[in-house]
Coordinates of C-alpha atoms in Angstrom, one line a residue:
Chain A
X1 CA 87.4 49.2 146.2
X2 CA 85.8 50.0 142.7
X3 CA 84.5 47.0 140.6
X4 CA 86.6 47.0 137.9
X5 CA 84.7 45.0 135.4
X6 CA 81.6 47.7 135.7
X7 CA 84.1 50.5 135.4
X8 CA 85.3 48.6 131.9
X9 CA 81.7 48.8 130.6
X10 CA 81.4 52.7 130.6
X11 CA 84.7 52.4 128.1
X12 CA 83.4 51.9 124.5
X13 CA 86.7 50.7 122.9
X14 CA 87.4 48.0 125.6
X15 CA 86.9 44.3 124.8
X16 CA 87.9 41.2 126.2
X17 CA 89.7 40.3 122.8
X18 CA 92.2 43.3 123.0
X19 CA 94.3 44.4 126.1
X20 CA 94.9 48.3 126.3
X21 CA 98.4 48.9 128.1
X22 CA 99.0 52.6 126.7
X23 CA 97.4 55.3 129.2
X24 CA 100.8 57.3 129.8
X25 CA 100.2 58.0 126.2
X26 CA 96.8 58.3 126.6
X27 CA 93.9 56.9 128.2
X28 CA 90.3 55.4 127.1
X29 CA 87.6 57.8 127.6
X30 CA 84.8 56.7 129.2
X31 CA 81.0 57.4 127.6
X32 CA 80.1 59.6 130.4
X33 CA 82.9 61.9 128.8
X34 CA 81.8 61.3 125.1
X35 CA 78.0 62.5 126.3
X36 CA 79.3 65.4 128.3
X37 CA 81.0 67.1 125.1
X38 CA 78.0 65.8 122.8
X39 CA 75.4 67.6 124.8
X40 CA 77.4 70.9 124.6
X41 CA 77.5 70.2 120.6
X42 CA 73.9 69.1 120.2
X43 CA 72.2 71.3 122.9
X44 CA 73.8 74.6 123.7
X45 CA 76.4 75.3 121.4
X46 CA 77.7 78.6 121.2
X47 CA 80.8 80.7 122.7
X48 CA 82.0 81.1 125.9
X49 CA 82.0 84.7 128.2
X50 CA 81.0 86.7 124.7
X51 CA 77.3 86.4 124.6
X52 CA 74.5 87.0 126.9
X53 CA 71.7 84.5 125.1
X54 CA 70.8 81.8 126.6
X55 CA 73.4 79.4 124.8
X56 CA 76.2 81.6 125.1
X57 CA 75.1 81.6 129.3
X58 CA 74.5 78.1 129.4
X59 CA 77.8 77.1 127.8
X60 CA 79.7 79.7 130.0
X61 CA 78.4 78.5 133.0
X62 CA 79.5 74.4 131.8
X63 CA 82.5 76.4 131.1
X64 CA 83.4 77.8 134.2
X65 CA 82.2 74.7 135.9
X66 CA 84.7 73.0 134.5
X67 CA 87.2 75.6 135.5
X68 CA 86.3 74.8 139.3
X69 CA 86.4 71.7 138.8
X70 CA 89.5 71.5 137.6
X71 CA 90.7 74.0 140.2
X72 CA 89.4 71.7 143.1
X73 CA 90.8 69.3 141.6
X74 CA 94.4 70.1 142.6
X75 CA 93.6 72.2 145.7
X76 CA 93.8 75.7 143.5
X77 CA 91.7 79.2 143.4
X78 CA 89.8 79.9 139.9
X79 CA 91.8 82.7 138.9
X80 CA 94.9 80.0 138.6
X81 CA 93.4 78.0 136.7
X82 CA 94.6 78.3 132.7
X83 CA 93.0 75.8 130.0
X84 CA 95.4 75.0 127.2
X85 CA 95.5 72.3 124.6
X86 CA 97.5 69.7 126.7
X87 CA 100.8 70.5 128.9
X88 CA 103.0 70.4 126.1
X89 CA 101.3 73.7 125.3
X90 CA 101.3 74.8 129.5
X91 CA 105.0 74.1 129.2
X92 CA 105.2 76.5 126.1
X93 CA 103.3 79.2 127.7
X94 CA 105.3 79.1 131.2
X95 CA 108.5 79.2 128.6
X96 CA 107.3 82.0 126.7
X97 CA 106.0 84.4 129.2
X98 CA 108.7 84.3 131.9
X99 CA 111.4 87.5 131.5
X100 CA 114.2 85.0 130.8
X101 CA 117.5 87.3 130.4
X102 CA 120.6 86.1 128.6
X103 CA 122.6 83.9 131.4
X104 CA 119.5 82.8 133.1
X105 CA 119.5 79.5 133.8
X106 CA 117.0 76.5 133.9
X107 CA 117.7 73.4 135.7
X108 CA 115.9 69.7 134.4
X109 CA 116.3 66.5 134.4
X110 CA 117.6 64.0 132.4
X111 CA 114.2 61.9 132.9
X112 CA 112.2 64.7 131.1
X113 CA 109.9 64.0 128.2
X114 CA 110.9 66.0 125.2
X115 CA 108.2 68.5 125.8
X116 CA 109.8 69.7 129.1
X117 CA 113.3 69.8 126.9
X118 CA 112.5 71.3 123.8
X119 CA 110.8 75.0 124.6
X120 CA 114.2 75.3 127.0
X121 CA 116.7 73.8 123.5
X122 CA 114.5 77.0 122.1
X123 CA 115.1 79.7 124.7
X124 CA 118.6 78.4 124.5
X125 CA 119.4 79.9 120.7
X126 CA 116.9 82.7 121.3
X127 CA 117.9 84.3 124.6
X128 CA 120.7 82.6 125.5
X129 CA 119.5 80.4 128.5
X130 CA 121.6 77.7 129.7
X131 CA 119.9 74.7 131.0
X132 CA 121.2 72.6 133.7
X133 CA 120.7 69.0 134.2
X134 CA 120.2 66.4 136.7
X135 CA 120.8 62.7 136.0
X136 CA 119.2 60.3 138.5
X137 CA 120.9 57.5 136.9
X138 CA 119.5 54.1 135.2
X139 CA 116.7 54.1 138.2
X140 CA 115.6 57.4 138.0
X141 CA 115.2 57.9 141.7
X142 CA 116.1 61.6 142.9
X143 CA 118.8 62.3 145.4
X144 CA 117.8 65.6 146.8
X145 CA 121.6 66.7 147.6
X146 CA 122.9 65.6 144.4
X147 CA 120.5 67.6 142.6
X148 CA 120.9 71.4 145.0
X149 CA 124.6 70.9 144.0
X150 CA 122.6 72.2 140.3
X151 CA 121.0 75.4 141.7
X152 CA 123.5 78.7 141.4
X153 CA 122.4 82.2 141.6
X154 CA 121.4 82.2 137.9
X155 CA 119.0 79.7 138.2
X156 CA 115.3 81.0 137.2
X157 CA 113.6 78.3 137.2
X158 CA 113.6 75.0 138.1
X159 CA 111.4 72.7 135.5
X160 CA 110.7 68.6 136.2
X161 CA 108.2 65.6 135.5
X162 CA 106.5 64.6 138.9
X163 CA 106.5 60.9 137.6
X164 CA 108.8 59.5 134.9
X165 CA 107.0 58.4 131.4
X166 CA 109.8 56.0 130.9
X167 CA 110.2 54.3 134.2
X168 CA 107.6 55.5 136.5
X169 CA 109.5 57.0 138.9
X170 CA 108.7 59.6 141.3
X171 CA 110.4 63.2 141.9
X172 CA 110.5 64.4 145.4
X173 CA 108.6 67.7 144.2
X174 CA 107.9 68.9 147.5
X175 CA 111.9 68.5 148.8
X176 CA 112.5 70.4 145.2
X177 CA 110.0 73.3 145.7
X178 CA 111.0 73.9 149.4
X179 CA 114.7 73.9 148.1
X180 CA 113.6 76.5 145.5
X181 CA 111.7 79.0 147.6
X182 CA 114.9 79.3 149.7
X183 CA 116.7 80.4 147.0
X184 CA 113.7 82.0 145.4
X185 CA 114.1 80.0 142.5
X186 CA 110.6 79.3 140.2
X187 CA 109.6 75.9 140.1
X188 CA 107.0 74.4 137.2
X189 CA 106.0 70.5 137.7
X190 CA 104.7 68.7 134.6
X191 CA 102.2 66.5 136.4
X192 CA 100.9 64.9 133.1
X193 CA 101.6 61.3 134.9
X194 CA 100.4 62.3 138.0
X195 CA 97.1 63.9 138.1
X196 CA 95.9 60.7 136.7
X197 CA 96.6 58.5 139.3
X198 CA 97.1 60.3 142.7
X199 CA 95.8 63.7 144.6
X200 CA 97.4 66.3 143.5
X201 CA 97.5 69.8 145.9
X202 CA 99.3 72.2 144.8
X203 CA 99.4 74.4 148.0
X204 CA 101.1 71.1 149.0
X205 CA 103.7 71.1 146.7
X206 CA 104.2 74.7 146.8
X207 CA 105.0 74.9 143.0
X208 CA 104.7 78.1 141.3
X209 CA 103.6 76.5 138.2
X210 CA 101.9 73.0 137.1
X211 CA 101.1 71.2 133.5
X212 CA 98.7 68.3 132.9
X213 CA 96.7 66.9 129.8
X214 CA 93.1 65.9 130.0
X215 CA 93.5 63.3 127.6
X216 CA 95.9 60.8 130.2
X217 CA 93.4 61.1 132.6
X218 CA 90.0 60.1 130.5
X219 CA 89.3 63.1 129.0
X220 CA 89.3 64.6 125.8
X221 CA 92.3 64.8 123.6
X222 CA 92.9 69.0 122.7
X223 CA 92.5 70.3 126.8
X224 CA 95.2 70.7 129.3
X225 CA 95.8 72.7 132.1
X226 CA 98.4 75.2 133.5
X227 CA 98.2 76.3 137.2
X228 CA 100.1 79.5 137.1
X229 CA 100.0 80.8 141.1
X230 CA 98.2 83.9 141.6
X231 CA 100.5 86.4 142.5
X232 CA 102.0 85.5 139.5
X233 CA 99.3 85.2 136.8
X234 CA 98.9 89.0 137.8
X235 CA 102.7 89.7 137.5
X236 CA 103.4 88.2 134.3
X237 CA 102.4 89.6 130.8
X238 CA 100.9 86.0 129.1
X239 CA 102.7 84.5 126.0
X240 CA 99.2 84.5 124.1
X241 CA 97.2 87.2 123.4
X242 CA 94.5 87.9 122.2
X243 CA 90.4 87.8 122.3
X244 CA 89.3 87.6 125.7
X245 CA 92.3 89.2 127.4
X246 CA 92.2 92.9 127.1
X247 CA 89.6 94.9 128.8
X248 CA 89.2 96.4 125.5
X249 CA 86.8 98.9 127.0
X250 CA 88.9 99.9 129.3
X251 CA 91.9 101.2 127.1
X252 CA 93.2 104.6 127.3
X253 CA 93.5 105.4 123.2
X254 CA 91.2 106.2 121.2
X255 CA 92.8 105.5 118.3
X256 CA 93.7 101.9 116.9
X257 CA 97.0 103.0 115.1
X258 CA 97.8 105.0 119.2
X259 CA 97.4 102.0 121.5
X260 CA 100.1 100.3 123.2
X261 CA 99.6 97.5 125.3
X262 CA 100.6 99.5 128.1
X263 CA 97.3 101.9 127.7
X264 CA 95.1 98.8 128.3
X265 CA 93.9 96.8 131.1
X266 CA 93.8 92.9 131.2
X267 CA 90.7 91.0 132.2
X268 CA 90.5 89.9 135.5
X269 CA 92.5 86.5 135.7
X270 CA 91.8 84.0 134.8
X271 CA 90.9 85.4 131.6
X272 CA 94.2 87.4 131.1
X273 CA 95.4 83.9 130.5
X274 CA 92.6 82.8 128.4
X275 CA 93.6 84.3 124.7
X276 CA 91.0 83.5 122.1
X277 CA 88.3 80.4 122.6
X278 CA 89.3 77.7 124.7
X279 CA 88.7 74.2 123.5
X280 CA 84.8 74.3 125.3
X281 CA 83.4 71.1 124.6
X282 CA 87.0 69.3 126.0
X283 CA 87.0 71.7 128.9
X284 CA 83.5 70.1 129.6
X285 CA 84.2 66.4 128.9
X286 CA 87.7 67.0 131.3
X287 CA 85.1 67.8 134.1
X288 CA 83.1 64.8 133.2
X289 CA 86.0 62.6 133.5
X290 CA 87.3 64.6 136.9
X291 CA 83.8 63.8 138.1
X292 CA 84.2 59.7 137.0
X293 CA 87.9 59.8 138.7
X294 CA 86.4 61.6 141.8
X295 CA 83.6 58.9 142.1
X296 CA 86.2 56.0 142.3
X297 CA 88.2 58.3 144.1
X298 CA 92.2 58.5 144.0
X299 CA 93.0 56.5 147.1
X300 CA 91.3 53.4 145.8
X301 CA 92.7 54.1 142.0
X302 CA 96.2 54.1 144.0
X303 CA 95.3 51.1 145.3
X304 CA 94.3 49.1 142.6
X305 CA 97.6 50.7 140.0
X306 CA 99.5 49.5 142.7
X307 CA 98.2 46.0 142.9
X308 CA 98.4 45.5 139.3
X309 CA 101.9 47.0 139.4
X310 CA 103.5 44.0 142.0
X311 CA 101.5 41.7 140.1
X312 CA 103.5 43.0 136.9
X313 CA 107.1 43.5 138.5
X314 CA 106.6 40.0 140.5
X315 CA 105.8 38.1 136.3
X316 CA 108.1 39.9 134.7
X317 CA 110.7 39.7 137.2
X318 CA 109.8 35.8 136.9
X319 CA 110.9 35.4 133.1
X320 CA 114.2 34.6 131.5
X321 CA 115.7 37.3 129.6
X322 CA 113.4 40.4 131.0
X323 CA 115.4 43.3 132.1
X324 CA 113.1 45.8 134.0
X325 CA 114.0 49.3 133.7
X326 CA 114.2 51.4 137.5
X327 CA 113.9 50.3 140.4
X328 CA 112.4 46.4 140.8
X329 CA 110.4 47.8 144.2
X330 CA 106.8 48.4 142.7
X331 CA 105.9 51.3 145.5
X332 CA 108.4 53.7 144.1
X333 CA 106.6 53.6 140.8
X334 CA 103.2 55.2 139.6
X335 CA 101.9 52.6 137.2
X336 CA 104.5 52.4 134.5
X337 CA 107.0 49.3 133.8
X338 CA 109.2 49.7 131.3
X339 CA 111.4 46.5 130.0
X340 CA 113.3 44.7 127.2
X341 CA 114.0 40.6 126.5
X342 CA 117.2 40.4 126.4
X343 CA 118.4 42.5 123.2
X344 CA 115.1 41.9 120.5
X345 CA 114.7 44.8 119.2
X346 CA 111.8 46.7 121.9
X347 CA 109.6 47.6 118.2
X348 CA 109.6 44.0 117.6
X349 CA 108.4 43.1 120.7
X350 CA 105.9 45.6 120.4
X351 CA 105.0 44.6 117.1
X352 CA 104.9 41.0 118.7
X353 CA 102.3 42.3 121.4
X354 CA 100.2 43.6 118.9
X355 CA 99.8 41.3 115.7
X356 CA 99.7 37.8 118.3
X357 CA 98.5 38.9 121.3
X358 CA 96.0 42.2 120.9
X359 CA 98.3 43.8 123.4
X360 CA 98.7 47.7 122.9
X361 CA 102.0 48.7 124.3
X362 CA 104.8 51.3 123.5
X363 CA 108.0 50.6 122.2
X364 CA 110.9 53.3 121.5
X365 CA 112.5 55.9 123.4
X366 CA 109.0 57.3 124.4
X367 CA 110.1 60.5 123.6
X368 CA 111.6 60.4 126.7
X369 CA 115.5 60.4 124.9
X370 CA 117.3 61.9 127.8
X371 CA 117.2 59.0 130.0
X372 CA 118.2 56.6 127.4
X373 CA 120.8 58.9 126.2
X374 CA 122.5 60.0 129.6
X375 CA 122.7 56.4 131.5
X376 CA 125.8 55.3 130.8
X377 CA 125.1 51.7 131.4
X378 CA 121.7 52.0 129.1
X379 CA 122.9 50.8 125.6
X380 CA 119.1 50.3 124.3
X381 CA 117.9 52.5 122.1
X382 CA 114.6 52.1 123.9
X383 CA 112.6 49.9 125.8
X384 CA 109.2 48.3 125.9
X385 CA 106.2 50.0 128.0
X386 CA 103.4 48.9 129.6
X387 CA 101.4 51.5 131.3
X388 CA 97.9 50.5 134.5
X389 CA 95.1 52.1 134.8
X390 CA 91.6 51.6 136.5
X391 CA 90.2 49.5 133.4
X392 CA 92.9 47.1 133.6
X393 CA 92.7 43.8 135.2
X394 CA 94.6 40.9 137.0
X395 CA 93.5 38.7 134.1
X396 CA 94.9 41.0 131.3
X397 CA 98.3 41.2 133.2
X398 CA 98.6 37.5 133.3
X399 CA 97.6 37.6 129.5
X400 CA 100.0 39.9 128.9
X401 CA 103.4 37.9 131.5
X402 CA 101.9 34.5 128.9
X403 CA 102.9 36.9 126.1
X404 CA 106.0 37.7 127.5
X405 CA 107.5 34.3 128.6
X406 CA 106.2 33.2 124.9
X407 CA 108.0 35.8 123.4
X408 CA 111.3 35.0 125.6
X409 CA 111.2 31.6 125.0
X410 CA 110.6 31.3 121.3
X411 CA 112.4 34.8 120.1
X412 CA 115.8 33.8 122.5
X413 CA 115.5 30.7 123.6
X414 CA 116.8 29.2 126.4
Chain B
X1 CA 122.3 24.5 108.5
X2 CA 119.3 25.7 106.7
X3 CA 120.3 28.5 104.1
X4 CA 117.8 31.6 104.8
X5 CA 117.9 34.5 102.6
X6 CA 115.5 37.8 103.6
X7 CA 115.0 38.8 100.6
X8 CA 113.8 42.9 99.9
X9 CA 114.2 45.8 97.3
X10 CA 114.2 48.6 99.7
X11 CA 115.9 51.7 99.1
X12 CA 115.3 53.6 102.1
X13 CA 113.9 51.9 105.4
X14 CA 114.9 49.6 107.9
X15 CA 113.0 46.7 106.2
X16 CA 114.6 43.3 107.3
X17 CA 117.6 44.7 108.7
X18 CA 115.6 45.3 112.1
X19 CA 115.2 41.4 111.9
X20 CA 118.6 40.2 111.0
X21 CA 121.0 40.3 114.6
X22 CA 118.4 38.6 116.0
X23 CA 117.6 36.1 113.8
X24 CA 121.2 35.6 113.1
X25 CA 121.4 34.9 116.9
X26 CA 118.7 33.1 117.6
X27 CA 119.0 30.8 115.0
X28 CA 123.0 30.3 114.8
X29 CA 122.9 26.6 115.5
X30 CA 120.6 26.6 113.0
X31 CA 120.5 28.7 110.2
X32 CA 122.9 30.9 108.2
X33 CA 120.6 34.0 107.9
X34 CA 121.5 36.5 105.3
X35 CA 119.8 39.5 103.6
X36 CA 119.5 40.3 99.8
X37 CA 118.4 43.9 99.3
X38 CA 117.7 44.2 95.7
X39 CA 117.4 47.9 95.5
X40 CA 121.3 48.3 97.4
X41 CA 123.3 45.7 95.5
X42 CA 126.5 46.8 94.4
X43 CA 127.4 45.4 90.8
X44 CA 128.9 41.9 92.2
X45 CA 126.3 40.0 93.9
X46 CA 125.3 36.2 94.4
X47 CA 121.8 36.0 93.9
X48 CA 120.7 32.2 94.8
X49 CA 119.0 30.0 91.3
X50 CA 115.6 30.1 93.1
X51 CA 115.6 33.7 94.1
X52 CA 116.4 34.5 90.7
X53 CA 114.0 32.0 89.3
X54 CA 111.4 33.5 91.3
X55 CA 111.9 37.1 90.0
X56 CA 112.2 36.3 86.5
X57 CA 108.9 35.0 86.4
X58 CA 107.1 36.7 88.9
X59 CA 109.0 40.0 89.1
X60 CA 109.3 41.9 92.6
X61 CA 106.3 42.3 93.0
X62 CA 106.6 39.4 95.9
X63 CA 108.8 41.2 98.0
X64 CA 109.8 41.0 100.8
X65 CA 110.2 37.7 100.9
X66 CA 112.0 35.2 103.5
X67 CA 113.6 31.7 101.4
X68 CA 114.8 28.8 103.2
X69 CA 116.9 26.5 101.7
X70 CA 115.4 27.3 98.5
X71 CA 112.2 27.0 99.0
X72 CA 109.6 30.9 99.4
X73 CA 108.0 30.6 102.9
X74 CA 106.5 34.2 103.1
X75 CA 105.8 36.9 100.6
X76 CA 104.7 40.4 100.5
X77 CA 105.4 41.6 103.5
X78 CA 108.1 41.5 106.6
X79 CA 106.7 38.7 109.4
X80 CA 107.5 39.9 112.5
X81 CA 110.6 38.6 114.3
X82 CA 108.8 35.0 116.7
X83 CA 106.9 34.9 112.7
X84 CA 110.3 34.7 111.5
X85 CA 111.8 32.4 113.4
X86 CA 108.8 30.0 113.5
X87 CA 108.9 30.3 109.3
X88 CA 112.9 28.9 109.9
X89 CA 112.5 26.4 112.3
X90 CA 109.3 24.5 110.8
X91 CA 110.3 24.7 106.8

C-alpha cells in the first residue's frame, strides 16, 4: 500500500487545516503535473506535428507520448486515441459525427450527468432522435433485463456513465456492451468516474466509444479523451474539422473555390480526429499524472477508496438523521457517498462544511437532475456529496463524521 | 417564545427564505421565526418598534439582519443555518 501522507506532500493546495472532499468534480493536481506542463511552456514551446525544428520535434514527440500513454492506459491502439478538452466535449463529438437519421433512437439512463443528456435533448429538436431511458431506481443499481426490455430495432446507440456522479454506483458495462453487439447497437461509456480510480480496458469492455477528463484524475483542467474504436474512427467523417485533418497535399482540386471534401484525403488517424491544436501542455501534464496513478498503481488506489469508503458509510450510517443515498453496501460504490440530515437544506449543509469545518464538499443536484427527478420516492432537491481519493485520509473522514454528527445534533436536534 | 424576525430587503434571491422551514422547525418549542423582506412588502405590514428604530437611524444599510426579541444579533450578512440557530438559542 501507498503512504498516503507522502502522496499528500506532492499536492500543493493540501493542508492539514482544510479537508478536500470534491474529486468527482475535480481532483488536486499533484506538482509533478504542474512541472510537466511548465517545462513544455519554459523549455520547448512551440506546435505540435507542424514544424520540423527542434521545438516543434521535441514538443511533438511529449505530444505523442502522451497519446501512448494515454492509450495504454485503457488497453487501446494510438490511432484510437482522440484528445479533447474534457468528455463533455468527447460526448459532443461522438453526438455530432454519428449519421443519426430521424427515428433513431438513443437509449440512457436516468443516472446520467447532464453532459451525457444534453447533446441527445439537442439531436432531439435537430434530427428528430428519440432518447430512451432507463431508471435504476433510488439505488442506482442496474438490472441487466430491465434495461434490454429498452433496446428496439431503432436503437443506434446506447450511451451511459460507468460510475454514477451522484451515488457512486456502478453500470454493468460489459453485460451492456455484449447485449449491444448482439443487436449491433453502438455503445459510448462516459468513464469520467472511472478512469480515476480503477483499470480501465476497453477491449474488455468492448465499447465502441469511451469519454474521460484529465482534470478528475490529477491532471490538468482543458484535456480529455475520446476512444473512438478503430474501424470506426476510419468510417466516420469527424464532427470537427479543420487544421491537421486533411491531407491537404493530397487533394484532388486545384482550385480553392473547386474542392469538396470528397476530393480530399484525411490524415492517417489519429489525426483525422485531431482538428486544429490540441491543448499540448494538458496533454503532457495528463501523462504526468497517468505516470503518478501508474506508480501507486490502481489495485492499491482501489484498495485504499475502498477502505475510506466503509469507514464513511459505517459513521454516517452511525448518525441520527443521515439518509445515505444508494445502496448502504460500500463495495458496490466507486468512492462517492452522497447524503442529507434529515430535511436541512443540502446547500446549507454544504455551506456548514465549509465556513466551520474547512470541509470542501458538493451540495445540489450535481448536475446529475435525472436521478433526483425520476425517483419517485426522492423528494430532495439534492443531496450532499462527499467524494475519496488517494490524498485523503482516515483522520480527515473522522473530521469530517465529527462535522456531521455536530451538524445533526445542533441543526435538528434530537 | 423568543420573537425572531430575519430581517432582509431582497428583491430577487433566496436570501433568508433558504433558512426559514428549518429554523421554524428546529426551533418551534422555542422561537416564533418570521421573515421581514423589506424590498417585497405589500402596503400593510407590521414592522416591529426596534426594526423600525433601527432603520430610521441607521438605514438598510445593516441588512440582513436576524432580531430576537428585540434586540440585533447579526448584521450584514445571512449566518448560515447551525449560526442561526446558535444566534436564537444563546440571545
Amino acid at each position: 500500500m501507498f503512504d498516503v501522507n507522502k502522496i499528500r506532500n506532492d499536492f500543493p493546495t493540501i493542508s492539514a487545516n482544510n479537508i478536500y472532499f470534491d474529486s468527482v468534480a475535480s481532483s488536486l493536481t499533484p506538482m509533478s503535473v504542474v512541472n510537466s506542463m511548465n517545462e513544455y511552456y519554459t523549455k520547448y514551446r512551440a506546435n505540435v506535428n507542424r514544424g520540423f525544428y527542434d521545438f516543434s520535434m521535441k514538443a511533438s514527440e511529449k505530444f505523442e507520448e502522451s497519446v501512448a500513454s494515454i492509450a495504454n492506459l485503457i488497453n487501446s491502439k494510438i490511432t484510437e486515441i482522440v484528445i479533447t478538452s474534457n468528455a463533455t466535449h468527447s460526448i459532443n463529438e461522438v453526438a455530432l459525427s454519428l449519421d443519426f437519421e430521424p427515428g433513431d433512437e438513443v437509449v440512457l439512463s436516468t443516472l446520467e450527468h447532464s453532459s451525457n443528456m444534453v447533446p441527445w435533448a439537442r439531436l432531439e429538436k435537430k434530427i428528430g432522435i428519440g432518447t430512451r431511458w432507463y431508471n435504476p431506481g433510488e439505488l442506482g443499481l442496474f438490472n441487466i433485463d430491465e434495461f434490454e426490455k429498452l433496446l428496439t430495432k431503432k436503437t443506434k446507440l446506447v450511451s451511459l456513465t460507468y460510475v454514477s456522479n451522484a451515488v457512486g454506483t456502478l453500470v454493468p458495462v460489459k453485460q451492456v456492451s455484449e447485449l449491444c453487439k448482439s443487436r449491433g447497437i453502438l455503445f459510448l461509456v462516459d468513464a469520467a468516474q472511472a478512469v480515476p480510480h480503477m483499470k480501465i480496458d476497453v477491449q474488455d469492455i468492448g465499447c465502441d466509444f469511451l469519454a474521460f477528463s484529465g482534470h478528475k484524475m490529477l491532471g490538468p483542467t482543458g484535456v480529455g479523451v475520446l476512444y473512438v474504436k478503430e474501424e470506426l474512427a476510419e468510417s466516420l467523417m469527424p464532427a470537427f474539422l479543420g487544421g491537421g485533418t486533411i491531407n491537404t497535399s493530397g487533394c484532388s482540386c486545384s482550385l480553392t473555390d473547386e474542392c469538396n471534401i470528397d476530393q480530399c484525403n484525411f490524415n492517417d488517424l489519429p489525426h483525422k480526429w485531431q482538428a486544429g491544436t490540441p491543448p499540448i501542455a494538458e496533454a503532457i501534464g495528463l501523462k504526468a499524472a497517468i505516470d503518478y496513478l501508474n506508480a501507486i498503481g490502481f489495485d492499491d488506489i482501489g484498495i485504499h477508496g475502498e477502505a475510506l469508503m466503509k469507514h464513511m458509510m459505517n459513521g454516517l450510517n452511525s448518525i441520527p438523521h443521515v439518509d445515505i443515498f444508494g445502496p448502504n453496501e460500500p463495495e458496490l460504490r466507486k468512492s462517492i457517498v452522497s447524503f442529507n440530515i434529515g430535511d436541512l437544506p443540502p446547500t446549507e449543509v454544504g455551506r456548514i462544511l465549509d465556513e466551520k469545518y474547512n470541509i470542501a464538499a458538493r451540495a445540489g443536484d450535481h448536475c446529475a437532475v435525472g436521478y433526483f427527478k425520476s425517483s419517485r420516492t426522492i423528494e430532495a432537491p439534492g443531496n450532499v456529496r462527499v467524494s475519496l481519493y488517494i490524498y485523503n485520509t482516515e483522520e480527515e473522514v473522522n473530521r469530517f463524521l465529527n462535522a456531521i454528527e455536530d451538524i445533526s445534533r445542533v441543526c435538528i436536534g434530537r | 417564545m423568543k420573537k425572531v424576525f430575519l430581517v432582509e430587503n431582497n428583491c430577487c434571491g433566496s436570501g433568508f427564505n433558504v433558512l426559514l422551514a428549518p429554523l421554524q422547525k428546529r426551533l418551534m418549542n422555542e422561537a416564533k421565526v418570521e421573515v421581514i423582506n423589506l424590498a417585497r412588502t405589500g402596503d400593510q405590514v407590521i414592522i416591529p418598534k426596534e426594526i423600525r428604530e433601527k432603520i430610521a437611524s441607521n438605514g438598510i444599510s445593516f441588512l440582513p439582519a436576524i432580531f430576537v426579541d428585540g434586540n440585533l444579533v447579526s448584521e450584514k450578512r445571512i449566518p448560515n443555518l447551525m449560526e442561526a440557530i446558535e444566534l436564537v438559542q444563546h440571545n
